[in-house]
Amino acid sequence: MIIHKFSCFKRFVQFILVVALLISNLPMAAAGTDWDSALNDINGLHGNYTSLQAALKSDSSKIQMLRKQNNETLKSIHTVIESTDQALLSRLSSEATTVQKKHAPLLEQYSTLSKQSAAAKKAKDFKTATLLDLRRNKLKAAVTIARTEIKAKTDALATARKQTATKLKPIKDALAPITALKKQITAESKNITAAQKVRSEADKHYKSAVKQGDAIIAATELRASYDQMIRVHAMQQNIYSWEQKIALALRAAESKLP
């Protein structure tokens, strides 16, 4: 009986030891499984990562090319706008300035005599006021002619400017949406810069994890980098779409050039 009990106890102790050994190996087995899974993730993601990286580079090149074309076209349109009727407007502006300078002494003299006469009348110096009125009135005909000439030149300039503005309005209206589109592009470019910064950090951590043989962290960081690349790709698509809209606006403006 004693021998039988001892045998049972021995088998029980052996069972406990086997269970304990199995339990102690579970974390190592789990860790090995996680490491293998992470390695598979890296292998599976690597192809997509490389393809997306090439797409980002291609998108960036397309955006830069289209933007360069748009900027050159916009510059050309602005040159036309600035030069439209420039010779006529410069001549009329010069004529208006010349005639104003020509008659300025006469008009100044007339104005001064009027002020002096008013002051004399206020002081009840009617003799002086009469003399001043006589001198002023003698200039009245010449002043009328001068004012008429100045008005004619000024009106001619104003009319020409109005006609030019009317001529250019359809062009400027076509260009109007570009300002808002450029603001959207600027804002999205800042978002790309921020995403690229996050991606750069993830790439740095990924390389460090690879050097340390830590597949789990490497997989996590590679996924983080890839996620940022997806965001950048979407934002690049937005920017390219806006650049295309700018190109359409520019073509519309070009079609309305004089």
Coordinates of N, CA, C and O in Angstrom, one line a residue, residues 77-209:
I77 N 0.4 85.6 -69.8 CA -0.9 86.2 -69.8 C -0.8 87.6 -69.1 O -1.3 88.6 -69.5
H78 N -0.1 87.6 -67.9 CA 0.1 88.9 -67.2 C 0.8 89.9 -68.1 O 0.6 91.1 -68.0
T79 N 1.8 89.4 -68.8 CA 2.5 90.3 -69.7 C 1.6 90.9 -70.8 O 1.7 92.2 -71.0
V80 N 0.7 90.1 -71.3 CA -0.3 90.7 -72.3 C -1.2 91.7 -71.6 O -1.5 92.7 -72.2
I81 N -1.6 91.3 -70.4 CA -2.5 92.2 -69.7 C -1.9 93.6 -69.4 O -2.5 94.7 -69.7
E82 N -0.6 93.5 -69.0 CA 0.1 94.8 -68.7 C 0.4 95.6 -69.9 O 0.5 96.8 -69.9
S83 N 0.6 94.9 -71.1 CA 0.9 95.6 -72.3 C -0.3 96.1 -73.1 O -0.1 96.9 -74.0
T84 N -1.5 95.6 -72.8 CA -2.7 95.9 -73.5 C -2.9 97.4 -73.5 O -3.1 98.0 -72.4
D85 N -3.0 98.1 -74.6 CA -3.3 99.5 -74.7 C -2.3 100.4 -74.0 O -2.5 101.5 -73.7
Q86 N -1.1 99.8 -73.7 CA -0.1 100.5 -72.9 C 0.4 101.8 -73.6 O 0.5 102.8 -73.0
A87 N 0.6 101.6 -74.9 CA 1.1 102.8 -75.6 C 0.1 103.9 -75.6 O 0.4 105.1 -75.4
L88 N -1.2 103.6 -75.9 CA -2.3 104.6 -75.9 C -2.4 105.2 -74.5 O -2.5 106.4 -74.4
L89 N -2.5 104.4 -73.5 CA -2.7 104.9 -72.1 C -1.5 105.8 -71.7 O -1.7 106.8 -71.0
S90 N -0.3 105.4 -72.0 CA 0.9 106.1 -71.7 C 0.9 107.5 -72.4 O 1.2 108.5 -71.8
R91 N 0.4 107.5 -73.7 CA 0.4 108.8 -74.4 C -0.7 109.7 -73.8 O -0.4 110.9 -73.6
L92 N -1.9 109.2 -73.5 CA -3.0 110.0 -73.0 C -2.6 110.5 -71.6 O -2.9 111.6 -71.2
S93 N -1.9 109.6 -70.8 CA -1.5 110.0 -69.4 C -0.5 111.2 -69.5 O -0.6 112.1 -68.7
S94 N 0.4 111.0 -70.4 CA 1.4 112.0 -70.6 C 0.8 113.4 -71.1 O 1.2 114.4 -70.6
E95 N -0.1 113.3 -72.0 CA -0.8 114.5 -72.5 C -1.6 115.2 -71.3 O -1.6 116.4 -71.2
A96 N -2.3 114.4 -70.5 CA -3.0 114.9 -69.4 C -2.1 115.6 -68.4 O -2.4 116.7 -67.9
T97 N -1.0 115.0 -68.1 CA 0.0 115.6 -67.2 C 0.6 116.8 -67.7 O 0.7 117.8 -67.0
T98 N 0.9 116.8 -69.0 CA 1.5 118.0 -69.7 C 0.6 119.2 -69.6 O 1.0 120.3 -69.3
V99 N -0.7 119.0 -70.0 CA -1.6 120.1 -70.0 C -1.9 120.6 -68.6 O -2.1 121.8 -68.5
Q100 N -1.9 119.8 -67.6 CA -2.1 120.2 -66.3 C -1.0 121.1 -65.8 O -1.2 122.1 -65.2
K101 N 0.2 120.7 -66.1 CA 1.4 121.4 -65.8 C 1.5 122.8 -66.5 O 1.8 123.8 -66.0
K102 N 1.0 122.7 -67.8 CA 1.0 123.9 -68.6 C 0.1 125.0 -68.0 O 0.5 126.2 -68.0
H103 N -1.0 124.6 -67.6 CA -2.0 125.6 -67.1 C -2.0 125.8 -65.6 O -2.8 126.6 -65.0
A104 N -1.1 125.1 -64.9 CA -1.1 125.2 -63.4 C -0.8 126.6 -62.9 O -1.5 127.1 -62.0
P105 N 0.2 127.3 -63.5 CA 0.4 128.7 -63.0 C -0.8 129.6 -63.2 O -1.1 130.4 -62.3
L106 N -1.5 129.5 -64.3 CA -2.7 130.3 -64.6 C -3.8 130.0 -63.6 O -4.4 130.9 -63.0
L107 N -4.0 128.7 -63.4 CA -5.1 128.3 -62.4 C -4.7 128.7 -61.0 O -5.6 129.1 -60.2
E108 N -3.5 128.6 -60.7 CA -3.0 129.0 -59.3 C -3.2 130.5 -59.1 O -3.7 130.9 -58.1
Q109 N -2.9 131.3 -60.1 CA -3.0 132.7 -60.1 C -4.5 133.1 -59.9 O -4.9 133.9 -59.1
Y110 N -5.3 132.4 -60.7 CA -6.8 132.7 -60.6 C -7.3 132.4 -59.3 O -8.1 133.1 -58.7
S111 N -6.9 131.3 -58.7 CA -7.4 130.8 -57.4 C -6.9 131.8 -56.3 O -7.7 132.1 -55.4
T112 N -5.7 132.2 -56.4 CA -5.1 133.1 -55.4 C -5.8 134.5 -55.4 O -6.2 135.0 -54.4
L113 N -6.1 135.0 -56.6 CA -6.9 136.3 -56.7 C -8.3 136.1 -56.1 O -8.7 137.1 -55.5
S114 N -8.9 135.0 -56.4 CA -10.2 134.8 -55.8 C -10.2 134.8 -54.3 O -11.0 135.4 -53.6
K115 N -9.2 134.1 -53.7 CA -9.0 134.1 -52.3 C -8.7 135.4 -51.7 O -9.3 135.8 -50.6
Q116 N -7.9 136.2 -52.4 CA -7.5 137.5 -51.9 C -8.7 138.5 -52.0 O -8.9 139.3 -51.1
S117 N -9.5 138.3 -53.0 CA -10.7 139.2 -53.2 C -11.7 138.9 -52.0 O -12.3 139.8 -51.5
A118 N -11.9 137.6 -51.8 CA -12.8 137.2 -50.7 C -12.3 137.8 -49.4 O -13.1 138.2 -48.5
A119 N -11.0 137.7 -49.1 CA -10.5 138.2 -47.9 C -10.6 139.7 -47.8 O -11.0 140.3 -46.7
A120 N -10.4 140.4 -48.9 CA -10.6 141.9 -48.9 C -12.0 142.3 -48.6 O -12.3 143.2 -47.9
K121 N -13.0 141.6 -49.2 CA -14.4 141.8 -49.0 C -14.8 141.6 -47.6 O -15.6 142.3 -47.0
K122 N -14.2 140.5 -47.0 CA -14.5 140.3 -45.6 C -14.0 141.4 -44.7 O -14.6 141.7 -43.6
A123 N -12.8 141.9 -45.1 CA -12.2 143.0 -44.3 C -12.9 144.4 -44.7 O -12.4 145.4 -44.2
K124 N -13.9 144.4 -45.6 CA -14.6 145.6 -46.1 C -13.6 146.5 -46.8 O -13.9 147.7 -46.8
D125 N -12.6 145.9 -47.4 CA -11.7 146.7 -48.2 C -12.2 146.6 -49.7 O -11.6 145.8 -50.5
F126 N -13.2 147.3 -50.0 CA -13.9 147.1 -51.3 C -13.1 147.6 -52.5 O -13.2 147.1 -53.6
K127 N -12.2 148.6 -52.2 CA -11.4 149.1 -53.3 C -10.4 148.0 -53.8 O -10.3 147.7 -55.0
T128 N -9.7 147.4 -52.8 CA -8.8 146.3 -53.1 C -9.5 145.1 -53.7 O -9.1 144.5 -54.6
A129 N -10.7 144.9 -53.1 CA -11.5 143.7 -53.7 C -11.8 143.9 -55.1 O -11.8 143.0 -55.9
T130 N -12.2 145.2 -55.5 CA -12.6 145.5 -56.8 C -11.4 145.3 -57.8 O -11.5 144.7 -58.9
L131 N -10.2 145.8 -57.4 CA -9.0 145.6 -58.2 C -8.7 144.1 -58.4 O -8.3 143.7 -59.5
L132 N -8.8 143.4 -57.3 CA -8.5 142.0 -57.4 C -9.5 141.2 -58.3 O -9.2 140.4 -59.1
D133 N -10.8 141.7 -58.2 CA -11.8 141.1 -59.1 C -11.6 141.4 -60.6 O -11.8 140.5 -61.4
L134 N -11.1 142.6 -60.8 CA -10.8 143.0 -62.2 C -9.7 142.1 -62.8 O -9.8 141.6 -63.9
R135 N -8.6 141.9 -62.0 CA -7.5 141.1 -62.4 C -7.9 139.7 -62.6 O -7.5 139.0 -63.5
R136 N -8.7 139.2 -61.7 CA -9.2 137.8 -61.8 C -10.1 137.6 -63.0 O -9.9 136.6 -63.7
N137 N -11.0 138.5 -63.2 CA -12.0 138.4 -64.2 C -11.3 138.5 -65.6 O -11.8 137.9 -66.6
K138 N -10.2 139.2 -65.7 CA -9.5 139.3 -66.9 C -8.9 137.9 -67.4 O -8.8 137.7 -68.5
L139 N -8.7 137.1 -66.4 CA -8.1 135.8 -66.6 C -9.2 134.7 -66.9 O -8.9 133.6 -67.3
K140 N -10.5 135.1 -66.6 CA -11.6 134.1 -66.6 C -11.7 133.3 -68.0 O -11.8 132.1 -68.0
A141 N -11.6 134.0 -69.1 CA -11.7 133.4 -70.4 C -10.6 132.4 -70.6 O -10.8 131.2 -71.0
A142 N -9.4 132.8 -70.2 CA -8.2 131.9 -70.4 C -8.4 130.7 -69.5 O -8.0 129.5 -69.8
V143 N -8.9 130.9 -68.3 CA -9.1 129.9 -67.3 C -10.1 128.8 -67.8 O -9.9 127.6 -67.7
T144 N -11.2 129.4 -68.4 CA -12.2 128.5 -68.9 C -11.6 127.6 -70.0 O -11.9 126.4 -70.1
I145 N -10.8 128.2 -70.9 CA -10.2 127.4 -72.0 C -9.3 126.4 -71.4 O -9.2 125.2 -71.8
A146 N -8.5 126.8 -70.4 CA -7.5 125.8 -69.7 C -8.3 124.7 -69.1 O -7.9 123.5 -69.3
R147 N -9.3 125.0 -68.4 CA -10.1 123.9 -67.7 C -10.7 123.0 -68.7 O -10.8 121.8 -68.5
T148 N -11.2 123.5 -69.8 CA -11.8 122.7 -70.8 C -10.8 121.8 -71.4 O -11.1 120.6 -71.7
E149 N -9.6 122.3 -71.7 CA -8.5 121.5 -72.3 C -8.1 120.4 -71.3 O -7.9 119.2 -71.7
I150 N -7.9 120.7 -70.0 CA -7.6 119.7 -69.0 C -8.6 118.7 -68.9 O -8.3 117.5 -68.8
K151 N -9.9 119.1 -68.9 CA -11.0 118.1 -68.7 C -11.0 117.2 -69.9 O -11.2 116.0 -69.8
A152 N -10.8 117.7 -71.1 CA -10.8 116.9 -72.3 C -9.7 115.8 -72.3 O -10.0 114.6 -72.6
K153 N -8.5 116.2 -71.8 CA -7.4 115.2 -71.7 C -7.7 114.2 -70.6 O -7.4 113.0 -70.8
T154 N -8.2 114.7 -69.5 CA -8.5 113.8 -68.4 C -9.6 112.8 -68.7 O -9.5 111.6 -68.4
D155 N -10.6 113.3 -69.4 CA -11.7 112.5 -69.8 C -11.3 111.4 -70.8 O -11.7 110.3 -70.8
A156 N -10.4 111.8 -71.7 CA -9.9 110.9 -72.7 C -9.1 109.8 -72.1 O -9.3 108.6 -72.4
L157 N -8.3 110.1 -71.1 CA -7.6 109.1 -70.3 C -8.5 108.2 -69.6 O -8.3 107.0 -69.6
A158 N -9.5 108.8 -68.9 CA -10.4 107.9 -68.1 C -11.2 107.0 -69.0 O -11.4 105.8 -68.7
T159 N -11.6 107.5 -70.2 CA -12.4 106.7 -71.1 C -11.6 105.5 -71.6 O -12.0 104.4 -71.7
A160 N -10.3 105.8 -72.0 CA -9.4 104.8 -72.5 C -9.1 103.7 -71.4 O -9.1 102.5 -71.7
R161 N -8.9 104.2 -70.2 CA -8.7 103.2 -69.1 C -9.9 102.3 -68.9 O -9.8 101.1 -68.6
K162 N -11.1 102.9 -69.0 CA -12.4 102.2 -68.8 C -12.5 101.1 -69.9 O -12.9 100.0 -69.7
Q163 N -12.2 101.6 -71.1 CA -12.3 100.6 -72.3 C -11.3 99.5 -72.2 O -11.7 98.3 -72.5
T164 N -10.1 99.8 -71.7 CA -9.1 98.8 -71.5 C -9.6 97.8 -70.4 O -9.4 96.6 -70.5
A165 N -10.1 98.3 -69.3 CA -10.6 97.5 -68.2 C -11.7 96.6 -68.7 O -11.7 95.4 -68.3
T166 N -12.6 97.1 -69.5 CA -13.7 96.3 -70.1 C -13.1 95.2 -70.9 O -13.6 94.0 -70.9
K167 N -12.1 95.5 -71.7 CA -11.5 94.5 -72.6 C -10.8 93.4 -71.8 O -10.8 92.3 -72.2
L168 N -10.2 93.8 -70.7 CA -9.4 92.8 -69.9 C -10.3 92.1 -68.9 O -9.8 91.1 -68.3
K169 N -11.5 92.5 -68.6 CA -12.3 91.9 -67.6 C -12.6 90.4 -67.8 O -12.4 89.6 -66.8
P170 N -12.9 90.0 -69.0 CA -13.1 88.5 -69.2 C -11.9 87.7 -68.9 O -12.0 86.6 -68.4
I171 N -10.7 88.3 -69.2 CA -9.5 87.6 -68.9 C -9.3 87.5 -67.4 O -9.0 86.4 -66.9
K172 N -9.4 88.6 -66.7 CA -9.2 88.6 -65.3 C -10.3 87.7 -64.6 O -10.0 87.0 -63.5
D173 N -11.5 87.7 -65.1 CA -12.5 86.8 -64.5 C -12.1 85.3 -64.7 O -12.4 84.5 -63.8
A174 N -11.5 85.0 -65.8 CA -11.1 83.6 -66.0 C -10.0 83.2 -65.1 O -9.9 82.1 -64.7
L175 N -9.1 84.2 -64.8 CA -8.0 84.0 -63.9 C -8.4 84.0 -62.4 O -7.6 83.5 -61.6
A176 N -9.5 84.5 -62.1 CA -10.0 84.7 -60.7 C -9.9 83.4 -59.8 O -9.4 83.5 -58.7
P177 N -10.3 82.3 -60.3 CA -10.3 81.1 -59.5 C -8.9 80.6 -59.1 O -8.7 79.8 -58.1
I178 N -7.9 81.1 -59.8 CA -6.5 80.6 -59.6 C -6.0 80.9 -58.2 O -5.3 80.1 -57.6
T179 N -6.4 82.1 -57.7 CA -5.9 82.5 -56.4 C -6.3 81.5 -55.3 O -5.5 81.1 -54.5
A180 N -7.6 81.1 -55.3 CA -8.1 80.2 -54.3 C -7.5 78.8 -54.5 O -7.1 78.1 -53.5
L181 N -7.3 78.4 -55.7 CA -6.6 77.1 -56.0 C -5.2 77.1 -55.5 O -4.7 76.1 -54.9
K182 N -4.5 78.2 -55.7 CA -3.1 78.2 -55.2 C -3.0 78.2 -53.7 O -2.1 77.6 -53.1
K183 N -4.0 78.8 -53.0 CA -4.1 78.7 -51.6 C -4.3 77.3 -51.1 O -3.7 76.8 -50.1
Q184 N -5.2 76.6 -51.8 CA -5.4 75.2 -51.5 C -4.1 74.3 -51.6 O -3.8 73.5 -50.8
I185 N -3.4 74.6 -52.7 CA -2.2 73.9 -53.0 C -1.2 74.2 -51.9 O -0.5 73.2 -51.5
T186 N -1.0 75.4 -51.5 CA -0.1 75.8 -50.5 C -0.4 75.1 -49.2 O 0.5 74.5 -48.5
A187 N -1.7 75.0 -48.8 CA -2.1 74.4 -47.6 C -1.8 72.9 -47.6 O -1.3 72.3 -46.7
E188 N -2.1 72.3 -48.8 CA -1.9 70.8 -48.9 C -0.4 70.5 -48.9 O 0.0 69.4 -48.4
S189 N 0.4 71.4 -49.5 CA 1.8 71.2 -49.5 C 2.4 71.1 -48.1 O 3.3 70.4 -47.8
K190 N 1.8 72.0 -47.3 CA 2.2 72.0 -45.8 C 1.8 70.7 -45.2 O 2.6 70.2 -44.3
N191 N 0.7 70.2 -45.5 CA 0.2 68.9 -45.0 C 1.2 67.7 -45.4 O 1.5 66.8 -44.6
I192 N 1.6 67.8 -46.7 CA 2.6 66.8 -47.2 C 3.9 66.9 -46.4 O 4.5 65.9 -46.1
T193 N 4.3 68.1 -46.2 CA 5.6 68.3 -45.5 C 5.5 67.7 -44.1 O 6.4 67.0 -43.6
A194 N 4.3 67.9 -43.4 CA 4.1 67.3 -42.1 C 4.1 65.8 -42.1 O 4.7 65.1 -41.3
A195 N 3.4 65.2 -43.1 CA 3.3 63.8 -43.3 C 4.7 63.2 -43.6 O 5.1 62.1 -43.1
Q196 N 5.5 63.9 -44.4 CA 6.8 63.4 -44.7 C 7.7 63.4 -43.5 O 8.6 62.5 -43.4
K197 N 7.5 64.3 -42.7 CA 8.3 64.4 -41.4 C 8.0 63.2 -40.6 O 8.9 62.5 -40.0
V198 N 6.7 62.8 -40.4 CA 6.3 61.7 -39.6 C 6.9 60.4 -40.3 O 7.4 59.5 -39.6
R199 N 6.8 60.3 -41.6 CA 7.3 59.2 -42.3 C 8.8 59.0 -42.1 O 9.3 57.9 -42.0
S200 N 9.5 60.1 -42.2 CA 11.0 60.1 -42.0 C 11.4 59.5 -40.7 O 12.3 58.7 -40.6
E201 N 10.6 59.9 -39.6 CA 10.9 59.3 -38.3 C 10.6 57.8 -38.3 O 11.4 57.1 -37.7
A202 N 9.5 57.4 -38.9 CA 9.2 56.0 -38.9 C 10.2 55.2 -39.7 O 10.6 54.1 -39.3
D203 N 10.7 55.8 -40.8 CA 11.8 55.1 -41.6 C 13.1 55.0 -40.7 O 13.7 53.9 -40.8
K204 N 13.4 56.0 -39.9 CA 14.5 56.0 -39.1 C 14.4 54.9 -38.0 O 15.4 54.1 -37.8
H205 N 13.2 54.8 -37.4 CA 13.0 53.7 -36.4 C 13.0 52.3 -37.1 O 13.5 51.4 -36.4
Y206 N 12.5 52.2 -38.3 CA 12.5 51.0 -39.0 C 13.9 50.5 -39.2 O 14.2 49.3 -39.0
K207 N 14.8 51.3 -39.7 CA 16.1 50.9 -40.0 C 16.9 50.5 -38.7 O 17.7 49.6 -38.7
S208 N 16.6 51.3 -37.6 CA 17.2 50.9 -36.4 C 16.7 49.6 -35.9 O 17.5 48.8 -35.4
A209 N 15.4 49.3 -36.0 CA 14.9 48.0 -35.6 C 15.5 46.8 -36.4 O 15.8 45.8 -35.9

